Amino acid sequence: MLRGETGGMDVLVVNGPNLNLLGTRNPGVYGHTTLADLESSLRDRGRELGLDVTTYQHNHEGALVDRIQEARTQGCRYIIVNAGAYTHTSVAIADAFEAVQIPYVEVHISNVYAREEFRHRSLLSANASAVIVGAGVYGYRLALDLVAERLGGAGSADA
């Protein structure tokens, strides 16, 4: 199904706490790409794939839950999520995904398994359709290409 056939957004990209600091926060771990640059490149790639990509970042758990819930009423077909530290702590975000029943890909810029032990457990992974870890910001593009493939959009992962 091509963009516009659903009457809403195709893909929502949700970023959690501290991702607004991309490009300046610990560049040795997270790289130099800013959130604005990442969001722009995802929208551009979405257009190439025939998908409408909407981005959202917030530092507060409740705002992230609200946005995930809103996605259901907006015709969202897939979510790409990097919940940041909430990945490891937020039952509320996990419950929001369960409630809206929108498939999602979990993304982490760093290799969480090479970091502190508490980062090795995700409350989101069990219900994610895929998890991409440690590919840097390129992981978002991998997720978007995967979503395009799964939605059968105009583009594909090799586009």
mmCIF file of C-alpha atoms in Angstrom:
data_model
loop_
_atom_site.group_PDB
_atom_site.id
_atom_site.type_symbol
_atom_site.label_atom_id
_atom_site.label_comp_id
_atom_site.label_asym_id
_atom_site.label_seq_id
_atom_site.Cartn_x
_atom_site.Cartn_y
_atom_site.Cartn_z
ATOM 1 C CA MET A 1 0.000 0.000 0.000
ATOM 2 C CA LEU A 2 1.473 3.353 -1.008
ATOM 3 C CA ARG A 3 1.610 6.580 0.928
ATOM 4 C CA GLY A 4 -1.715 8.329 1.299
ATOM 5 C CA GLU A 5 -3.829 5.211 0.895
ATOM 6 C CA THR A 6 -4.324 4.949 4.663
ATOM 7 C CA GLY A 7 -5.424 8.555 5.144
ATOM 8 C CA GLY A 8 -2.802 9.026 7.893
ATOM 9 C CA MET A 9 0.867 8.707 8.631
ATOM 10 C CA ASP A 10 2.615 5.520 7.654
ATOM 11 C CA VAL A 11 5.483 5.524 10.140
ATOM 12 C CA LEU A 12 5.970 7.336 13.438
ATOM 13 C CA VAL A 13 9.531 7.587 14.769
ATOM 14 C CA VAL A 14 9.484 8.079 18.554
ATOM 15 C CA ASN A 15 12.609 9.114 20.444
ATOM 16 C CA GLY A 16 12.782 9.268 24.222
ATOM 17 C CA PRO A 17 14.816 11.148 26.801
ATOM 18 C CA ASN A 18 18.135 12.758 25.957
ATOM 19 C CA LEU A 19 17.931 11.947 22.256
ATOM 20 C CA ASN A 20 17.398 15.668 21.701
ATOM 21 C CA LEU A 21 21.102 15.930 22.607
ATOM 22 C CA LEU A 22 22.314 13.745 19.732
ATOM 23 C CA GLY A 23 25.457 15.138 18.174
ATOM 24 C CA THR A 24 26.649 16.681 21.434
ATOM 25 C CA ARG A 25 25.989 14.048 24.111
ATOM 26 C CA ASN A 26 28.837 11.565 24.344
ATOM 27 C CA PRO A 27 29.690 11.518 20.610
ATOM 28 C CA GLY A 28 32.013 8.558 21.189
ATOM 29 C CA VAL A 29 28.923 6.462 21.930
ATOM 30 C CA TYR A 30 26.162 8.232 19.990
ATOM 31 C CA GLY A 31 28.041 9.879 17.108
ATOM 32 C CA HIS A 32 27.925 13.416 15.740
ATOM 33 C CA THR A 33 24.611 13.340 13.868
ATOM 34 C CA THR A 34 22.059 15.686 15.418
ATOM 35 C CA LEU A 35 18.445 14.696 16.011
ATOM 36 C CA ALA A 36 17.322 17.282 13.445
ATOM 37 C CA ASP A 37 19.662 15.768 10.834
ATOM 38 C CA LEU A 38 18.490 12.254 11.668
ATOM 39 C CA GLU A 39 14.818 13.219 11.420
ATOM 40 C CA SER A 40 15.361 14.992 8.106
ATOM 41 C CA SER A 41 17.196 12.001 6.642
ATOM 42 C CA LEU A 42 14.404 9.648 7.777
ATOM 43 C CA ARG A 43 11.732 11.810 6.158
ATOM 44 C CA ASP A 44 13.818 11.907 2.949
ATOM 45 C CA ARG A 45 14.298 8.143 2.996
ATOM 46 C CA GLY A 46 10.597 7.700 3.686
ATOM 47 C CA ARG A 47 9.773 9.699 0.548
ATOM 48 C CA GLU A 48 12.127 7.454 -1.456
ATOM 49 C CA LEU A 49 10.272 4.433 -0.094
ATOM 50 C CA GLY A 50 6.817 5.929 -0.621
ATOM 51 C CA LEU A 51 6.157 6.310 3.106
ATOM 52 C CA ASP A 52 4.990 9.276 5.137
ATOM 53 C CA VAL A 53 7.353 9.528 8.137
ATOM 54 C CA THR A 54 6.476 11.604 11.202
ATOM 55 C CA THR A 55 9.015 12.166 13.987
ATOM 56 C CA TYR A 56 8.565 12.897 17.681
ATOM 57 C CA GLN A 57 10.946 13.313 20.617
ATOM 58 C CA HIS A 58 10.157 13.997 24.247
ATOM 59 C CA ASN A 59 11.997 13.645 27.531
ATOM 60 C CA HIS A 60 8.893 12.793 29.583
ATOM 61 C CA GLU A 61 7.415 9.313 29.848
ATOM 62 C CA GLY A 62 3.759 10.393 29.866
ATOM 63 C CA ALA A 63 4.216 12.476 26.717
ATOM 64 C CA LEU A 64 5.682 9.436 24.949
ATOM 65 C CA VAL A 65 2.736 7.297 26.074
ATOM 66 C CA ASP A 66 0.315 9.975 24.834
ATOM 67 C CA ARG A 67 2.027 10.131 21.424
ATOM 68 C CA ILE A 68 1.999 6.356 20.997
ATOM 69 C CA GLN A 69 -1.716 6.311 21.843
ATOM 70 C CA GLU A 70 -2.440 9.183 19.415
ATOM 71 C CA ALA A 71 -0.751 7.237 16.621
ATOM 72 C CA ARG A 72 -3.606 4.725 16.661
ATOM 73 C CA THR A 73 -6.198 7.400 15.874
ATOM 74 C CA GLN A 74 -4.001 8.862 13.124
ATOM 75 C CA GLY A 75 -3.813 5.747 10.989
ATOM 76 C CA CYS A 76 -0.193 4.998 11.844
ATOM 77 C CA ARG A 77 0.900 1.692 10.351
ATOM 78 C CA TYR A 78 4.266 1.203 12.068
ATOM 79 C CA ILE A 79 6.358 2.794 14.826
ATOM 80 C CA ILE A 80 10.130 2.972 15.108
ATOM 81 C CA VAL A 81 11.062 3.611 18.734
ATOM 82 C CA ASN A 82 14.175 4.465 20.686
ATOM 83 C CA ALA A 83 12.782 4.933 24.171
ATOM 84 C CA GLY A 84 16.231 5.730 25.571
ATOM 85 C CA ALA A 85 16.520 4.901 29.263
ATOM 86 C CA TYR A 86 12.765 4.228 29.422
ATOM 87 C CA THR A 87 13.478 1.054 27.444
ATOM 88 C CA HIS A 88 14.708 -0.499 30.673
ATOM 89 C CA THR A 89 12.194 0.963 33.114
ATOM 90 C CA SER A 90 8.870 1.916 31.562
ATOM 91 C CA VAL A 91 6.033 -0.522 31.957
ATOM 92 C CA ALA A 92 3.785 2.369 30.862
ATOM 93 C CA ILE A 93 5.424 2.607 27.419
ATOM 94 C CA ALA A 94 5.377 -1.182 27.004
ATOM 95 C CA ASP A 95 1.682 -1.157 27.953
ATOM 96 C CA ALA A 96 0.979 1.649 25.462
ATOM 97 C CA PHE A 97 2.419 -0.455 22.639
ATOM 98 C CA GLU A 98 0.369 -3.435 23.756
ATOM 99 C CA ALA A 99 -2.764 -1.290 23.894
ATOM 100 C CA VAL A 100 -2.468 0.315 20.445
ATOM 101 C CA GLN A 101 -1.481 -2.892 18.646
ATOM 102 C CA ILE A 102 0.694 -1.029 16.121
ATOM 103 C CA PRO A 103 3.756 -3.057 15.117
ATOM 104 C CA TYR A 104 7.065 -1.483 16.085
ATOM 105 C CA VAL A 105 10.807 -1.782 15.629
ATOM 106 C CA GLU A 106 12.975 -1.027 18.652
ATOM 107 C CA VAL A 107 16.225 0.816 17.838
ATOM 108 C CA HIS A 108 19.272 1.561 19.977
ATOM 109 C CA ILE A 109 22.173 3.617 18.656
ATOM 110 C CA SER A 110 24.739 2.026 20.957
ATOM 111 C CA ASN A 111 25.325 -1.650 21.595
ATOM 112 C CA VAL A 112 23.425 -1.825 24.871
ATOM 113 C CA TYR A 113 24.869 -5.304 25.523
ATOM 114 C CA ALA A 114 28.387 -3.851 25.652
ATOM 115 C CA ARG A 115 27.336 -1.299 28.261
ATOM 116 C CA GLU A 116 26.123 -1.389 31.868
ATOM 117 C CA GLU A 117 24.229 -4.496 32.950
ATOM 118 C CA PHE A 118 20.947 -2.619 33.550
ATOM 119 C CA ARG A 119 20.855 -1.751 29.831
ATOM 120 C CA HIS A 120 20.805 -5.434 28.838
ATOM 121 C CA ARG A 121 17.090 -5.772 29.670
ATOM 122 C CA SER A 122 14.406 -4.170 27.535
ATOM 123 C CA LEU A 123 10.747 -4.034 28.488
ATOM 124 C CA LEU A 124 9.906 -3.413 24.809
ATOM 125 C CA SER A 125 11.820 -6.122 22.938
ATOM 126 C CA ALA A 126 9.502 -9.064 23.628
ATOM 127 C CA ASN A 127 6.681 -7.537 21.571
ATOM 128 C CA ALA A 128 8.787 -5.691 18.978
ATOM 129 C CA SER A 129 8.701 -7.017 15.436
ATOM 130 C CA ALA A 130 12.481 -6.424 15.303
ATOM 131 C CA VAL A 131 15.251 -4.953 17.452
ATOM 132 C CA ILE A 132 18.240 -3.136 15.951
ATOM 133 C CA VAL A 133 21.125 -2.535 18.341
ATOM 134 C CA GLY A 134 24.546 -0.956 17.939
ATOM 135 C CA ALA A 135 24.360 0.229 14.320
ATOM 136 C CA GLY A 136 24.620 3.900 15.258
ATOM 137 C CA VAL A 137 22.042 6.248 13.751
ATOM 138 C CA TYR A 138 22.149 4.023 10.653
ATOM 139 C CA GLY A 139 20.003 1.644 12.692
ATOM 140 C CA TYR A 140 17.046 3.969 12.098
ATOM 141 C CA ARG A 141 17.486 3.679 8.329
ATOM 142 C CA LEU A 142 17.721 -0.092 8.648
ATOM 143 C CA ALA A 143 14.484 -0.003 10.644
ATOM 144 C CA LEU A 144 12.764 2.191 8.062
ATOM 145 C CA ASP A 145 13.861 -0.058 5.204
ATOM 146 C CA LEU A 146 12.569 -3.066 7.130
ATOM 147 C CA VAL A 147 9.256 -1.328 7.761
ATOM 148 C CA ALA A 148 8.938 -0.525 4.032
ATOM 149 C CA GLU A 149 9.577 -4.163 3.208
ATOM 150 C CA ARG A 150 6.996 -5.363 5.727
ATOM 151 C CA LEU A 151 4.391 -2.857 4.563
ATOM 152 C CA GLY A 152 5.004 -3.722 0.923
ATOM 153 C CA GLY A 153 5.518 -0.045 0.051
ATOM 154 C CA ALA A 154 6.716 1.414 -3.229
ATOM 155 C CA GLY A 155 10.324 0.977 -2.175
ATOM 156 C CA SER A 156 12.126 -1.911 -0.610
ATOM 157 C CA ALA A 157 15.155 -2.509 1.531
ATOM 158 C CA ASP A 158 17.349 -2.501 -1.582
ATOM 159 C CA ALA A 159 15.926 0.757 -2.973
#
